[in-house]
Structure formats: structure tokens, C-alpha cells
Amino acid sequence: MHHLIDRRLNGKNKSAVNRERFLKRFKSQIRDAVARSVKDRSITDIERGEKVSIPVRDINEPTLGHAQGGVWERVFPGNKEYLRGDGIDRPDGGGGGQGNGGSGNGGGGEDEFAFELSRDEFLNFFFEDLELPNLIKRQLRETITFKPQRAGYTSDGTPTNIHVLRSLRSALGRRIALTAEPLRELNEAQEDLDQLLETRDEHDPVVKAAMERIHGLKARLGSIPFIDPFDLKYSNRIRVPLPTTKAVMFCVMDVSGSMDENKKDIAKRFFILLYLFLTRVYEKIEVVFIRHHTQAFEVDEEEFFHARDTGGTVVSSALKLTRQIIEARYPSSDWNIYVAQASDGDNWDSDSPQCREIIANQLLPALQYYAYVEITEGEPQNLWYEYEMIAQTHAQFAMRRIKDPSEIWPVFRDLFSKHPEKAAA
Amino acid sequence: MATSTRPSTPREEPVAPVRQPISTGSEWNFELIDQYYQEIKRIADEFGLDYYPNQLEIISAEQMMDAYASVGMPVMYNHWSFGKQFLSTQKNYQRGMMGLAYEIVINSNPCIAYLMEENTMTMQALVIAHASFGHNSFFKGNYLFRTWTEADAIIDYLVFAKRYIAECEARYGEDKVEELVDSCHALMNYGVDRYKRPQKLSLEKERARQAEREVYLQSQINDIWRTLPRRAEEAQADAPSRFPAEPQENILYFIEKFAPLLEPWQREIVRIIRKVAQYFYPQRQTQVMNEGWATFWHYTLMNKLYDEGKITDSAMFEFLHSHTSVIMQPGVDSPYYSGINPYALGFAMYRDIQRICTEPTDEDKRWFPDLIGKDWRKALDFAMRNFKDESFIAQYLSPRLIRDFRLFAILDDDENPQLKVSAIHDDAGYADIRSMLAAQYNLAHREPNIQIYDVNTRGDRSLTLRHFQHQRRPLANSVHEVLKHIARLWGFSVRLDSVDDKGEVVLSYECKMEKRGGFF
């Protein structure tokens, strides 16, 4: 006798729980590994799942065992040249046994435990602890969105909302309540009748009266309906207003001639990171891409990251465009507005004070946060000094310098890590 | 009949059998699996194999990885270490570094064997022969499995264990349970009774007894740790004595029964892990025998199928291809060498017993007078039932096999500057190699001999363990970590003394616990 069972349709993710526990247990190591693994690579790769490795010593499960030393006598297969009594020099490392009891199988000696994270898991680790600062604005728009939500049962409503179970339950209750009395009387009458019949003939008027009473009671019982409009219960749904937080992020990038390929690459990687972070953390966020040299243009995502053009630099052109777009489309009473700007710090000299003026007086009052990254190895130029003045007086203005690609991630983290005191400011 | 199972010798039948293969393609379907099963079963019955009823389950590769990760069991409690196992299996599989095992078979009644859907029909037949008849009959016949495991109850018990541990997690928090299970896993190899026969497992009884046991256990512990003045005669008797009076080898058992601070639910979890360890104990002692037996039978059964014309030439080639890669034994100098392959050694030994019974040489007659002229099926059956790896090798490893494998022994004494070849495959070496190889499979030699030695019942309640050194072999560094785990379970300081052959303490390890509640 045997059974042949097809188990393929059973769930295959039996190990999911254990896998999750593993990730949870080694969270900090995995986070380090994730940070390490993105440091020097193209950021676009992040979109995929990721191979990470963590040190084996951290995840070892210790057991009691022997170390080398003492006397060991072991048997090995495949003797080619040795005779009894031959001496062999010890292999390097003082180890006496080439095979260690047969346990060191399959890639033994690896000191990294490598495994794959799915894309979601990876990004979770990647953006953990980061947030958009100051997301506290009022921005409840006049047209509030509603979300239907269950709220118990009512006794009236539309037929589509009839709750069958509840309705039948109350029908049952009603029937029990209404039939109890007639049923008891019926039983009594039945017993009376049985007693009467023992002594009397069935044409006797007393018996007839009893039979009529029984008949009447049965009719009464029969007239109690199985279900009554009174029994009907309806699922109740109410509409709950949903506060909507609306946010828009302006990505401003300098693509002038002084931004060489390397710097542009760093800037792009910074923005890709930012873009991934935003699309991941905030379901509803609008992103506006602005490229500028002497003139600024609003472009789409594709063009922002991939198009090439060059020219001189007038930073204020981009800031003006930003302001115009805010005024036209994103009134600051309704929107949380963020601006991130990347540049090499090069600017047309007399333009820089104007930039400061625009940011400090026109933009910042409408903004939640303004992040500026300067990608340069050289000395800070006038733009940096002008911006420093803004940073001293405005808490929601942040600026950092990036020298080489390895700093992108730390700076990014620094700009967007959760600072409770900053959020309060 | 006997010769037809040995296709290595040229076939002598003048008329080739009419080939009526069950199937010709590599695709399988349920009807075919059933037909193959019936044919293989018929042949297995002819050979007189005795096995549990079979249950074949078709699973996908992902499910196979799941099964892998939970030590092959269909039900298992949750723990991160299984997740780690799963991740590494998944990685290796996806990289193509490792094919998945073709089969997993569970020592249960009925015996569950997994067939992977990716396998070809030939591979399915091979797995059926290997697992459902080979391993299955070994589980049913071998004395260790008969003594130590309850094939009828294991799945039920694991269901109980999984549910119980999940309940504890809900009640006391995942972290606490995880810590406890970590500690128990570290001691799993020291949670088995090597000599005493364990009680039978049964889900019903477990449930019923568990509540009772909690109360009872707690009372037992209180008794040892009783601080009330003892009666006069007891007080006299226990002056210099140790507790426990005899050293205890089953550390987890001792902790379950006597650790002073464990809560009843913690004791129950220790017990669960101990039971699981006990269940796997026979498997660790019969690798060579078990795999060898299954390999011998898939080889024999598949060849018989071929001889009867039930499978095609190409199927036979496919079978031989995977069979030969399973029994490959690289030499010690090969980059592929990773110890002695239990499949290779076991298969060769059973084949050798068969050969000695049917075609003995003069040498065999000197070494195995008892086997000569016996029915090989009976001889094999006897060998399968009554040995474990260690004794099996000590009894049956023949000089011819020692020559075939070119086995040699190396003596590594850290007091000598050089390694020494102490025996090779010659007349003087056969017996030595045989006994050395047997000793190599003795678990007691492979694992350090560590026992519970003393508990300071009067003072700081510290626990002392003893490591009885064998051949001056030191403990691996992981001992420090493991001691922490023992201390976590015990709740007070733990000490481990290494004792040399003369009974003198040569090295001590200690894990101090200052105050109660340091870990839990």
C-alpha cells in the first residue's frame, strides 16, 4: 500500500518566518553590509535585489568540539606513494589533518556569509531611519478625501448591504421568543387531550373543544414568519475623512560646463538616491526636476538623469524657475515643499548674492527644507560662502560638501536622518 | 538470479530479454510513478525487504529548500538558524554550486519520501528505490532506529513542539524563547542518552503529562535546593559527597531536571530540543550504513529493472551517471576531497559482503569464515540490523576494500615535528586501518567527552563540568561561547575542567554569573 500525494500546491514559503527571524536578528550587521555594498557602486543598481554578506563569526552557532593538538590518528583514502613509517612535514598552519573529521564540507573556510536580499528588503534596510524633515504642515485641503470604514450593523440600509448571518440570527431569536408561549400552551393542550381521550369518546364536545384549541394554537404558531423585515440587519459603513499630506520635492541640478562628467555622475547618483528614497517612503509625493546652466528648464525624470548639455552657470535662473513653479502650481498653504540642489559651487560671481537673496527671502518662507550639496574637491567659492550665511540664520537650510562618490551615502544619510530636535525646530 | 543483479559482469544470456520498458521519455506523470513504484516494490519484495508503508510526495524545488532548511522534517519549530540554513541553501542552489539532493526521506510511519517535480522519470524511480525501499527498510530494521526513535510518533511530536514553542513565544516574547533555543542548540549533541533507552513519544501522553510534569519538576528542584535543615541521618551522609553522585553525560537532561531558576515552560522547551536531538542521534551514528544500504538497494533494484527490460538503455545510462557521481571517492590529495564519502564506503562495503558470500577469495576465507557460502541476502540483512557505523566497519571492512580505497593512516602527534604514516594497505596494516577507521566513526571519539561533574549545592550553586581528555586533545575555542550558554541555562556560574589521562586537571574554563537574572 502506498500514497502518492501532490504537495506542490502547498505553500512554498515555509521558511519565510525563519528567514525573517534571521534578518531581524542580524539587523545591524546587515545594515552595515548594505551601506558598504552601495558605497562604491553605481546607485542605479540599488533598484535590484542585493547580495550582502556578513561576517561568519557573528552568525556562528557554537558547539563543543576539538581543536588541533594532542594525538590524532586518522584514516584517509587515495594513498599513492606512502609506506608505513614515512614521515610527512606538517602542512602550513600547524594543522595535522587535511580533512577535519569530514565536517569541513563545501566551501569551508569562507569567512563571509553571503545571501540575497529582495529589492524591498534591501531598500528597507537602505532607507531605514531616514525621513523628510519637518513634514508637519497643515495642508488639509478643502476637498478632503474619505475612506469607507466598517462600523457595526444597523437595522436599515440598502439591500446590497444585508448581513445574512446577523439577520438570520435575529430572526431566530425572534422566533424563539414568539413561539415559546404558544408552544408551551400547545404542549399542555396536547396532554389534556390525551388525558381526555383516555376516558371519553372523540365526539365528546369537551374533546372537540380541546382539539379546536390545539388547532388554534397550531395556526398561531404557523403564522409566525420565518423572517420578518424587522429582523433584517445591514452592515454599516461610515466615511472617515483622511488627512492628506501632500509634498513636492524640487530636484535642482547644475549641468554647466564646469560640472565635469565625474561631478555630474555624483550629482545624479545623489538624486537617484533621493528619488528612490522619496518614491519609497512617500506614496504621494510629486517630484519636479530642474536642470540649469545659464538657463533653467523643467524636465522629466528621464531627461534629468540622462540628457547632456552644457553651458555657463547662473544658479539664480534655477531658483527663479523654482519660485515660479511654486507660485503657479504648489501654493505653500497646501503643500509641503522641499528643495534639493546639487552644484559644484561654481557660479557667476555677481549672481551669488542674488541667490542668497532669493532663497532667504522668497523661497525659504514657503519651504519645509532646503538641502544643498556641493560637489567639489577645491576650495569653497562665493556661492558656498553666501549659502553659509543663510544656514546660520535658517534652521531649515542644510548644506554639505561631497568630495568623492564614497561620500554620497554618508552625506545623504546625514541630510535626511531622523533628527528629533531638528524636526521640532 | 543472483548473477543478474550484478551487471558489472558481462551478461551471458544468449537471448536478450524482450524490452518492454514502462516508459521511454524523461517526463513523469502520476500513472507512471505508480507503475514504477509497483514494479520496484515487486522486486523489493522478491528480495525480502521489510519496510514501513510508503508515502510519496511530489514537491517543488522551493519546497525542497524549505524542507532542507528545517533539517528535512515536514514540521519544525521556528528559529533563525533554520533561516540561515535556508538562505545558504538558496544561494548555493541559485548560483548552481549545488544541485539539490534528489530526495529527502523521513523516518516516520508511513515513511515519507519527497520527489522533486524537476526530476526526470528515471530519477524519480531512483529516488523511490533509494528512499522508499532503501532508507525505509533501514529505518525499520536497524537496531538503533528501533531502539531510539519512534517512527509512529515523530510527526505528531513535532506538531506538538512547534505549537508549544509558538505559544511560549506569544506568551513570553520571541526574544526570550530564541535565547533559550540558542542555548539548547549549542548543547544539542550533549542532550542525548547514549545508553539508556528513552521513553516512547506520544502526542497524547505528552500533552497530558506536560502539566503534571511542570508541577512535579518544580517540586523536584525545590528538593535539591532545599534550605531547611535536613534530618540528622541525611546530614551525616552528605558531608563529602558530590551532586550528582555519578557524572552525567546528558547535559540538557540534567539542566531540564535540576537547573534552579528555569521556569516550567523553559524546562519544557529544553526537553523538546533534547527529544529532537535524541531522534536524530541514530542518524548521526549510521551515516555510512544507512546511505550505503540505500545506495546498494537503488543500484540492485534499478539493475534488476533493467535486466527485466522495464527501463530503456538511455534511462540506464542516466541512472548510472548519477549513481557513479554519488559514490565518487576523491583521494586525499584531490581538491574535491572532503572526507570519506559515506555513500561510497557504505555501498562498497555492502557490495563486498555480497561478493564475499557468493565469490570468496582465499583471503576472504581467512578474514570472514562466517560469511562464506551464506545466502547474501541474509548476511546483508543481518549486517543492516545489528550494527552501527563503528561496529559495522570493525566487523566487515575487508582487506580488499582497504586496497581498493588505498586507505592509509596518518599519526599526528603534536609532540613530534613530523606526521607519520602509521599504516597502509598491506598485510601489516589491514587490521590497524580497520580498527582506526572504526574508531573514527565512534561519536564518543569525535566529540569531546564532557560530563556534568558537580554542583555546589551548599554555596554559590555553581555547576562544574569535566572534560575527560582523550589523547591530549584540547577543546576548540568555541568552548567559551558554549559555557556562556550553559551558564544562561543554569543561572549561576559554570566551570569546566579539562582532565588528562591521569585524572589531573590541566585546564579550567569559567563563566561567572554574579547575580541572578544576568541572562534571563
XYZ file of N, CA and C in Angstrom, chain A residues 146-226:
243
model
N -12.217 60.781 1.525
C -12.863 59.937 2.521
C -12.486 58.482 2.304
N -12.475 57.777 3.393
C -12.211 56.356 3.284
C -13.353 55.619 3.964
N -14.017 54.683 3.259
C -15.107 53.964 3.920
C -14.541 53.007 4.963
N -15.287 52.898 6.033
C -14.793 52.036 7.095
C -15.978 51.328 7.743
N -15.796 50.093 8.149
C -16.884 49.356 8.800
C -17.208 49.960 10.147
N -18.492 49.975 10.461
C -18.847 50.477 11.779
C -20.080 49.733 12.264
N -19.933 48.458 12.547
C -21.009 47.675 13.139
C -22.184 47.451 12.204
N -23.407 47.362 12.765
C -24.587 46.998 11.993
C -25.721 47.977 12.287
N -26.561 48.162 11.298
C -27.748 48.983 11.533
C -28.970 48.196 11.091
N -30.168 48.725 11.454
C -31.356 47.983 11.047
C -31.998 48.567 9.799
N -31.372 49.514 9.183
C -31.846 49.848 7.846
C -30.665 50.156 6.930
N -30.922 50.009 5.658
C -29.848 50.204 4.709
C -30.268 49.690 3.360
N -29.328 49.601 2.449
C -29.672 49.122 1.115
C -29.578 47.610 1.080
N -30.382 46.984 0.201
C -30.390 45.517 0.151
C -29.001 44.932 -0.085
N -28.123 45.634 -0.816
C -26.793 45.062 -1.066
C -26.005 44.902 0.210
N -26.370 45.661 1.241
C -25.590 45.588 2.476
C -26.174 44.633 3.515
N -27.190 43.873 3.130
C -27.810 42.964 4.109
C -26.756 42.001 4.646
N -26.733 41.891 5.941
C -25.809 40.948 6.558
C -26.589 39.683 6.903
N -26.359 38.630 6.136
C -27.216 37.446 6.225
C -27.160 36.801 7.605
N -25.935 36.630 8.079
C -25.772 35.931 9.345
C -26.495 36.653 10.485
N -26.254 37.961 10.558
C -26.891 38.752 11.606
C -28.416 38.732 11.470
N -28.889 38.839 10.234
C -30.333 38.865 10.014
C -30.961 37.565 10.479
N -30.344 36.450 10.077
C -30.924 35.164 10.462
C -30.825 34.943 11.960
N -29.767 35.463 12.523
C -29.629 35.294 13.967
C -30.758 36.027 14.702
N -31.058 37.228 14.251
C -32.117 37.940 14.976
C -33.481 37.334 14.649
N -33.618 36.766 13.436
C -34.872 36.080 13.124
C -35.064 34.884 14.058
N -33.986 34.179 14.274
C -34.056 33.008 15.143
C -34.457 33.430 16.553
N -33.839 34.501 17.019
C -34.159 35.000 18.356
C -35.625 35.375 18.460
N -36.098 36.068 17.452
C -37.492 36.499 17.469
C -38.414 35.281 17.462
N -38.081 34.291 16.656
C -38.954 33.109 16.590
C -38.983 32.386 17.920
N -37.820 32.280 18.534
C -37.792 31.606 19.832
C -38.668 32.356 20.833
N -38.519 33.690 20.837
C -39.291 34.482 21.798
C -40.795 34.365 21.554
N -41.203 34.447 20.278
C -42.633 34.472 19.974
C -43.279 33.097 20.083
N -42.521 32.046 19.842
C -43.153 30.721 19.853
C -43.177 30.115 21.238
N -42.412 30.656 22.172
C -42.272 29.988 23.462
C -43.635 29.785 24.139
N -44.424 30.859 24.231
C -45.691 30.778 24.952
C -46.691 29.848 24.258
N -47.023 30.083 22.978
C -47.966 29.171 22.312
C -47.483 27.720 22.356
N -46.172 27.537 22.277
C -45.659 26.164 22.263
C -45.935 25.480 23.594
N -45.733 26.261 24.659
C -45.978 25.671 25.969
C -47.465 25.322 26.099
N -48.319 26.277 25.671
C -49.765 26.032 25.740
C -50.149 24.831 24.898
N -49.551 24.735 23.754
C -49.857 23.622 22.857
C -49.531 22.297 23.534
N -48.362 22.263 24.190
C -47.985 21.026 24.872
C -48.981 20.677 25.960
N -49.403 21.715 26.700
C -50.396 21.485 27.751
C -51.688 20.923 27.156
N -52.146 21.613 26.107
C -53.412 21.212 25.480
C -53.312 19.778 24.975
N -52.138 19.451 24.425
C -51.947 18.101 23.907
C -52.071 17.073 25.027
N -51.456 17.414 26.169
C -51.527 16.494 27.292
C -52.962 16.358 27.803
N -53.641 17.528 27.886
C -55.049 17.495 28.304
C -55.829 16.562 27.408
N -55.632 16.757 26.123
C -56.381 15.979 25.153
C -56.105 14.491 25.353
N -54.838 14.153 25.552
C -54.501 12.744 25.742
C -55.225 12.168 26.948
N -55.261 13.003 28.022
C -55.959 12.531 29.221
C -57.447 12.339 28.963
N -58.022 13.346 28.287
C -59.455 13.279 27.991
C -59.783 12.039 27.167
N -58.929 11.773 26.213
C -59.222 10.667 25.308
C -59.202 9.317 26.012
N -58.520 9.271 27.146
C -58.493 8.007 27.866
C -59.876 7.650 28.423
N -60.623 8.712 28.762
C -61.918 8.448 29.396
C -63.111 8.683 28.462
N -62.914 9.532 27.462
C -64.068 9.927 26.655
C -63.912 9.545 25.197
N -65.014 9.637 24.585
C -65.118 9.365 23.159
C -64.640 10.583 22.386
N -64.182 10.422 21.154
C -63.626 11.591 20.475
C -64.695 12.548 19.944
N -65.992 12.095 19.992
C -67.033 13.045 19.569
C -67.571 13.857 20.720
N -67.059 13.570 21.880
C -67.477 14.323 23.061
C -67.170 15.790 22.871
N -68.099 16.708 23.223
C -67.854 18.147 22.988
C -66.621 18.660 23.725
N -66.321 18.118 24.915
C -65.136 18.588 25.640
C -63.887 18.284 24.830
N -63.862 17.059 24.281
C -62.712 16.665 23.465
C -62.640 17.557 22.241
N -63.786 17.798 21.646
C -63.796 18.641 20.449
C -63.238 20.016 20.758
N -63.679 20.551 21.927
C -63.181 21.880 22.302
C -61.665 21.856 22.448
N -61.175 20.802 23.093
C -59.715 20.691 23.269
C -59.024 20.627 21.925
N -59.616 19.850 20.988
C -58.992 19.728 19.679
C -58.983 21.057 18.943
N -60.054 21.785 19.136
C -60.091 23.089 18.481
C -59.028 24.022 19.038
N -58.860 23.906 20.338
C -57.841 24.761 20.960
C -56.458 24.418 20.368
N -56.189 23.136 20.268
C -54.916 22.712 19.682
C -54.784 23.246 18.266
N -55.842 23.140 17.523
C -55.834 23.604 16.151
C -55.511 25.095 16.088
N -56.204 25.836 17.012
C -55.957 27.277 17.051
C -54.511 27.614 17.369
N -53.979 26.872 18.343
C -52.589 27.144 18.741
C -51.636 26.845 17.590
N -51.900 25.747 16.893
C -51.023 25.386 15.768
C -51.061 26.450 14.703
N -52.263 26.980 14.475
C -52.391 28.034 13.462
C -51.587 29.256 13.907
N -51.649 29.528 15.205
C -50.924 30.687 15.696
C -49.412 30.509 15.504
N -48.975 29.298 15.834
C -47.553 29.017 15.638
C -47.161 29.158 14.169
N -48.066 28.618 13.319
C -47.756 28.624 11.886
C -47.701 30.025 11.315
N -48.400 30.950 11.981
C -48.437 32.292 11.397
C -47.215 33.128 11.767
N -46.361 32.600 12.663
C -45.135 33.362 12.983
C -44.181 33.222 11.810
N -43.785 34.326 11.189
C -42.990 34.216 9.957
C -41.557 33.770 10.232
N -40.997 33.100 9.245
C -39.593 32.652 9.364
C -38.673 33.855 9.435
